[in-house]
Amino acid sequence: MALDLDPGTAALGNPRLIAAIVAEMDGGAIPFQRFMELALYHPEHGYYRKRGRIGRQGDFLTSPVIHPMFGWAVAGWCREAWERLGRPSPFTIFEPGAGEGHLARAVLDWAEGRDPAFAAAIRYIALEPNSPGDDPRVSWQTPPAAPAEAGVVVANELFDAFPVRLFEATPRGPAEVYVRWDGEQFVEERGPIATIDDAPAEGRFEVNPAAYPAMASLCGLVERGAVLVFDYGYPQEELWAPWRTQGTLLCFYRHTAHENPYIHVGEQDLTAHVNLSELLAAIDDAGMQAWGPVSQREFLYSLGLPGLVEAARGDLQEYFTRRRALEQLTDGAGLGRIRVIAGTRGIEGAPPGFEPLP
């Protein structure tokens, strides 16, 4: 005989996480920002509390997991900063949101294989509160961290994972989006009207309230040195362009992008593009020289990444592996459209990748 096989809330995602969110709602509604925070970072059931989310077996790819070449490029950039600072020791590399350590491993391997003096100077601190890696060369810490005298802060796709406030333009001004449980699923409702300078007059848009203070905090981690940031984003005039009426909120589930944050709850990534104008303002306000934005494609080509591909011609298998990786890392429709910005203090001249065009 046929049984009643309705999966209930399991059809919408992790039933324990859904129950926790519904319990917090307590019959009412919560801001979308809080919903996103619980979906991604709930202490027990949040998406990022579990390992294996990033990579070919996970839900999405980031540059460090494509090929170590990305980390080698970052390592070379850090080594140039170290040289310009007078080769200080220790030289601290901070990586907030380090995940399982793909970037750290590539950077440290490059340093050990290329420049023993640079490798000996490095103190690598991974700031990862969720599911840290286990490389013994890395100091795995939970934020906040003590500042260093000299070093570099490297943040790869950090800010686009911050929970965002979601707004919908109305004739009275931007109304914040709230989320409630209707007994069967999560649904939206309009919340209070907010006052936001230069807010779009139509459609939906996001505000990332933690981005500016987090960027300012990262700049404070090094007294002399640099911050290097890779993230999906635009300057504010592009992010809130009149034609961008649906905002930038996206969900990634098993390498498929879609726009419904209320399914696969706790089992999919939620992300929104970053306001680069705010990040650059934070760098400037922190007393650093701001650089960029440039695309990741421009940045990696400027650093000479194609040369690493050509260097492997003697090993055809590795050559084609690197060539495919270069295509992925610089694809203008994918990872290549990530924007790169930097801030420097105590370093003369433009850092690599940000030199003025001839």
CSV table of C-alpha atoms in Angstrom, one decimal, residues 5 10 27 39 46 52 55 57 70 92 124 156 172 252 254 277 283 298 308:
chain,number,residue,atom,x,y,z
A,5,LEU,CA,5.9,10.0,2.5
A,10,ALA,CA,13.1,18.0,5.6
A,27,GLY,CA,5.1,33.3,15.9
A,39,ALA,CA,21.2,29.8,8.0
A,46,GLY,CA,24.6,26.5,10.3
A,52,GLY,CA,33.4,20.0,2.9
A,55,GLY,CA,35.3,22.3,-3.6
A,57,GLN,CA,32.3,17.7,-3.9
A,70,PHE,CA,46.4,31.1,-7.1
A,92,THR,CA,52.7,37.8,9.9
A,124,TYR,CA,50.7,32.4,9.3
A,156,ASN,CA,39.5,35.8,-0.2
A,172,ARG,CA,7.7,55.8,0.9
A,252,PHE,CA,24.7,28.0,-4.3
A,254,ARG,CA,25.7,21.6,-5.5
A,277,SER,CA,33.2,51.9,-2.1
A,283,ILE,CA,41.0,51.4,4.1
A,298,GLU,CA,43.7,41.7,-14.6
A,308,LEU,CA,53.5,29.4,-14.6
